[in-house]
Amino acid sequence: MRPFVERRAIHHVKLPVQHFHPRVLALMRRANDVERIGELVDELDRYDVMVQSHFIYGFPTETMEELSEAVAALTLRRFGQVIFLPYSNKESVTAARLPQIPLETMLERNRALKDLLVASGDVVEVEHVATNGLEELVWVRESYLTQRPATE
């Protein structure tokens, strides 16, 4: 990918990190070196490559402290856009056997997440609201709206 990035042939990359806390990523069976992921995102930014991602909140056993730490670390990196999706339980996955977060707690977490993102000073929009009231939140770094060319 480096030759394409250095030639500026790539304008944006979708990098679905799914979370930004090592313990939660390990439970998801995903790469959990958040420092390295962050370095990659920052390196792509140096070449004006916008990194789009998604993040799952409310994964079984996730604590509010882990969510807050993950969002704080993520917003310090140069992601251009991140869609925050509420965890959705699927019976066939290993996570279904973990203790689930109750809906009331998920709704509280959704409100807290929105507050954390708004506090970053960047743009936060509600993309979709599920029937249970949980929102998909879209966080876009303000600089990408004003400084970056539109991508297809």
mmCIF file of C-alpha atoms in Angstrom:
data_model
loop_
_atom_site.group_PDB
_atom_site.id
_atom_site.type_symbol
_atom_site.label_atom_id
_atom_site.label_comp_id
_atom_site.label_asym_id
_atom_site.label_seq_id
_atom_site.Cartn_x
_atom_site.Cartn_y
_atom_site.Cartn_z
ATOM 1 C CA MET A 1 0.000 0.000 0.000
ATOM 2 C CA ARG A 2 2.893 2.362 0.724
ATOM 3 C CA PRO A 3 3.661 3.091 -2.976
ATOM 4 C CA PHE A 4 0.021 4.052 -3.582
ATOM 5 C CA VAL A 5 -0.066 6.246 -0.493
ATOM 6 C CA GLU A 6 3.210 7.950 -1.357
ATOM 7 C CA ARG A 7 1.957 8.649 -4.917
ATOM 8 C CA ARG A 8 -1.243 10.002 -3.353
ATOM 9 C CA ALA A 9 -3.249 7.503 -5.399
ATOM 10 C CA ILE A 10 -5.343 6.623 -2.345
ATOM 11 C CA HIS A 11 -7.618 9.283 -0.865
ATOM 12 C CA HIS A 12 -9.364 7.325 1.833
ATOM 13 C CA VAL A 13 -9.160 3.959 3.570
ATOM 14 C CA LYS A 14 -11.770 2.050 5.537
ATOM 15 C CA LEU A 15 -10.129 0.582 8.621
ATOM 16 C CA PRO A 16 -12.769 -1.060 10.851
ATOM 17 C CA VAL A 17 -11.070 -0.964 14.249
ATOM 18 C CA GLN A 18 -14.306 -2.021 16.020
ATOM 19 C CA HIS A 19 -13.033 -0.758 19.387
ATOM 20 C CA PHE A 20 -9.988 1.031 20.762
ATOM 21 C CA HIS A 21 -9.442 -0.757 24.077
ATOM 22 C CA PRO A 22 -7.024 -3.746 24.107
ATOM 23 C CA ARG A 23 -9.114 -5.954 26.423
ATOM 24 C CA VAL A 24 -12.313 -5.489 24.434
ATOM 25 C CA LEU A 25 -10.475 -6.022 21.139
ATOM 26 C CA ALA A 26 -8.993 -9.256 22.527
ATOM 27 C CA LEU A 27 -12.508 -10.442 23.420
ATOM 28 C CA MET A 28 -13.569 -9.593 19.868
ATOM 29 C CA ARG A 29 -10.607 -11.633 18.621
ATOM 30 C CA ARG A 30 -9.219 -8.612 16.781
ATOM 31 C CA ALA A 31 -5.773 -7.039 16.575
ATOM 32 C CA ASN A 32 -5.436 -5.295 19.927
ATOM 33 C CA ASP A 33 -2.273 -3.207 19.573
ATOM 34 C CA VAL A 34 -4.112 0.120 19.686
ATOM 35 C CA GLU A 35 -0.833 2.054 19.752
ATOM 36 C CA ARG A 36 0.240 0.523 16.429
ATOM 37 C CA ILE A 37 -3.223 1.030 14.924
ATOM 38 C CA GLY A 38 -3.082 4.673 16.007
ATOM 39 C CA GLU A 39 0.373 5.111 14.498
ATOM 40 C CA LEU A 40 -0.879 3.688 11.198
ATOM 41 C CA VAL A 41 -3.836 6.093 11.186
ATOM 42 C CA ASP A 42 -1.535 9.041 11.924
ATOM 43 C CA GLU A 43 0.883 7.957 9.181
ATOM 44 C CA LEU A 44 -1.927 7.779 6.641
ATOM 45 C CA ASP A 45 -3.029 11.249 7.706
ATOM 46 C CA ARG A 46 0.446 12.602 6.919
ATOM 47 C CA TYR A 47 -0.209 11.553 3.310
ATOM 48 C CA ASP A 48 -3.686 13.161 3.328
ATOM 49 C CA VAL A 49 -5.431 9.789 3.368
ATOM 50 C CA MET A 50 -8.726 10.015 5.252
ATOM 51 C CA VAL A 51 -9.271 7.011 7.505
ATOM 52 C CA GLN A 52 -12.895 5.975 7.923
ATOM 53 C CA SER A 53 -13.733 3.438 10.593
ATOM 54 C CA HIS A 54 -16.427 1.954 12.766
ATOM 55 C CA PHE A 55 -16.500 1.259 16.475
ATOM 56 C CA ILE A 56 -18.825 -1.072 18.374
ATOM 57 C CA TYR A 57 -19.929 0.150 21.806
ATOM 58 C CA GLY A 58 -21.629 -1.975 24.430
ATOM 59 C CA PHE A 59 -19.738 -5.172 23.619
ATOM 60 C CA PRO A 60 -20.422 -7.751 26.380
ATOM 61 C CA THR A 61 -18.487 -6.995 29.598
ATOM 62 C CA GLU A 62 -17.266 -3.594 28.298
ATOM 63 C CA THR A 63 -17.155 -1.136 31.200
ATOM 64 C CA MET A 64 -17.980 2.546 30.987
ATOM 65 C CA GLU A 65 -14.374 3.262 31.969
ATOM 66 C CA GLU A 66 -13.103 1.168 29.044
ATOM 67 C CA LEU A 67 -15.465 2.933 26.667
ATOM 68 C CA SER A 68 -14.369 6.375 27.927
ATOM 69 C CA GLU A 69 -10.669 5.462 27.681
ATOM 70 C CA ALA A 70 -11.126 4.028 24.191
ATOM 71 C CA VAL A 71 -13.013 7.070 22.895
ATOM 72 C CA ALA A 72 -10.457 9.454 24.428
ATOM 73 C CA ALA A 73 -7.584 7.551 22.788
ATOM 74 C CA LEU A 74 -9.395 7.271 19.469
ATOM 75 C CA THR A 75 -10.236 10.989 19.249
ATOM 76 C CA LEU A 76 -6.562 11.846 19.791
ATOM 77 C CA ARG A 77 -5.683 9.968 16.599
ATOM 78 C CA ARG A 78 -6.239 11.317 13.089
ATOM 79 C CA PHE A 79 -9.319 9.318 12.130
ATOM 80 C CA GLY A 80 -11.393 11.312 9.661
ATOM 81 C CA GLN A 81 -14.723 9.646 10.346
ATOM 82 C CA VAL A 82 -15.882 6.977 12.770
ATOM 83 C CA ILE A 83 -19.346 5.425 12.930
ATOM 84 C CA PHE A 84 -20.224 4.237 16.446
ATOM 85 C CA LEU A 85 -22.572 1.261 16.346
ATOM 86 C CA PRO A 86 -24.339 -0.353 19.312
ATOM 87 C CA TYR A 87 -23.418 -3.987 19.879
ATOM 88 C CA SER A 88 -25.961 -6.354 18.399
ATOM 89 C CA ASN A 89 -26.090 -9.859 19.830
ATOM 90 C CA LYS A 90 -26.007 -12.772 17.412
ATOM 91 C CA GLU A 91 -26.621 -16.187 18.948
ATOM 92 C CA SER A 92 -24.020 -17.959 16.812
ATOM 93 C CA VAL A 93 -21.014 -15.936 18.024
ATOM 94 C CA THR A 94 -18.852 -16.525 21.102
ATOM 95 C CA ALA A 95 -19.768 -13.110 22.523
ATOM 96 C CA ALA A 96 -23.369 -14.298 22.893
ATOM 97 C CA ARG A 97 -22.214 -16.480 25.787
ATOM 98 C CA LEU A 98 -20.685 -13.519 27.653
ATOM 99 C CA PRO A 99 -22.749 -11.435 30.120
ATOM 100 C CA GLN A 100 -24.753 -8.964 28.044
ATOM 101 C CA ILE A 101 -25.156 -5.282 28.885
ATOM 102 C CA PRO A 102 -28.808 -4.510 29.759
ATOM 103 C CA LEU A 103 -30.753 -2.191 27.440
ATOM 104 C CA GLU A 104 -31.112 0.513 30.134
ATOM 105 C CA THR A 105 -27.329 0.552 30.605
ATOM 106 C CA MET A 106 -26.837 0.609 26.823
ATOM 107 C CA LEU A 107 -29.113 3.662 26.574
ATOM 108 C CA GLU A 108 -27.096 5.400 29.310
ATOM 109 C CA ARG A 109 -23.885 4.454 27.504
ATOM 110 C CA ASN A 110 -25.283 5.832 24.248
ATOM 111 C CA ARG A 111 -25.951 9.218 25.903
ATOM 112 C CA ALA A 112 -22.513 9.231 27.563
ATOM 113 C CA LEU A 113 -20.833 8.311 24.287
ATOM 114 C CA LYS A 114 -22.574 11.163 22.511
ATOM 115 C CA ASP A 115 -21.399 13.562 25.248
ATOM 116 C CA LEU A 116 -17.805 12.294 24.935
ATOM 117 C CA LEU A 117 -17.838 12.775 21.174
ATOM 118 C CA VAL A 118 -19.421 16.221 21.330
ATOM 119 C CA ALA A 119 -16.767 17.230 23.879
ATOM 120 C CA SER A 120 -14.111 16.508 21.231
ATOM 121 C CA GLY A 121 -15.267 19.642 19.427
ATOM 122 C CA ASP A 122 -15.842 17.816 16.159
ATOM 123 C CA VAL A 123 -19.071 17.030 14.314
ATOM 124 C CA VAL A 124 -21.402 14.358 15.674
ATOM 125 C CA GLU A 125 -24.540 13.280 13.852
ATOM 126 C CA VAL A 126 -27.134 10.611 14.533
ATOM 127 C CA GLU A 127 -27.174 8.237 11.573
ATOM 128 C CA HIS A 128 -29.903 5.820 12.628
ATOM 129 C CA VAL A 129 -32.032 5.130 15.674
ATOM 130 C CA ALA A 130 -33.040 1.528 16.308
ATOM 131 C CA THR A 131 -36.479 0.616 17.636
ATOM 132 C CA ASN A 132 -34.949 0.142 21.096
ATOM 133 C CA GLY A 133 -33.745 3.768 21.074
ATOM 134 C CA LEU A 134 -30.036 3.077 20.551
ATOM 135 C CA GLU A 135 -28.335 5.439 18.125
ATOM 136 C CA GLU A 136 -25.643 4.975 15.525
ATOM 137 C CA LEU A 137 -23.418 8.022 15.924
ATOM 138 C CA VAL A 138 -21.230 9.444 13.178
ATOM 139 C CA TRP A 139 -18.183 11.393 14.381
ATOM 140 C CA VAL A 140 -16.380 13.452 11.748
ATOM 141 C CA ARG A 141 -13.235 15.441 12.436
ATOM 142 C CA GLU A 142 -14.026 19.076 11.638
ATOM 143 C CA SER A 143 -10.782 19.500 9.695
ATOM 144 C CA TYR A 144 -11.852 16.829 7.217
ATOM 145 C CA LEU A 145 -15.005 18.732 6.413
ATOM 146 C CA THR A 146 -13.177 21.991 5.760
ATOM 147 C CA GLN A 147 -9.745 20.991 4.450
ATOM 148 C CA ARG A 148 -10.108 17.710 2.591
ATOM 149 C CA PRO A 149 -11.412 17.336 -0.958
ATOM 150 C CA ALA A 150 -14.600 15.364 -1.356
ATOM 151 C CA THR A 151 -14.043 11.683 -2.097
ATOM 152 C CA GLU A 152 -16.220 9.405 -4.125
#
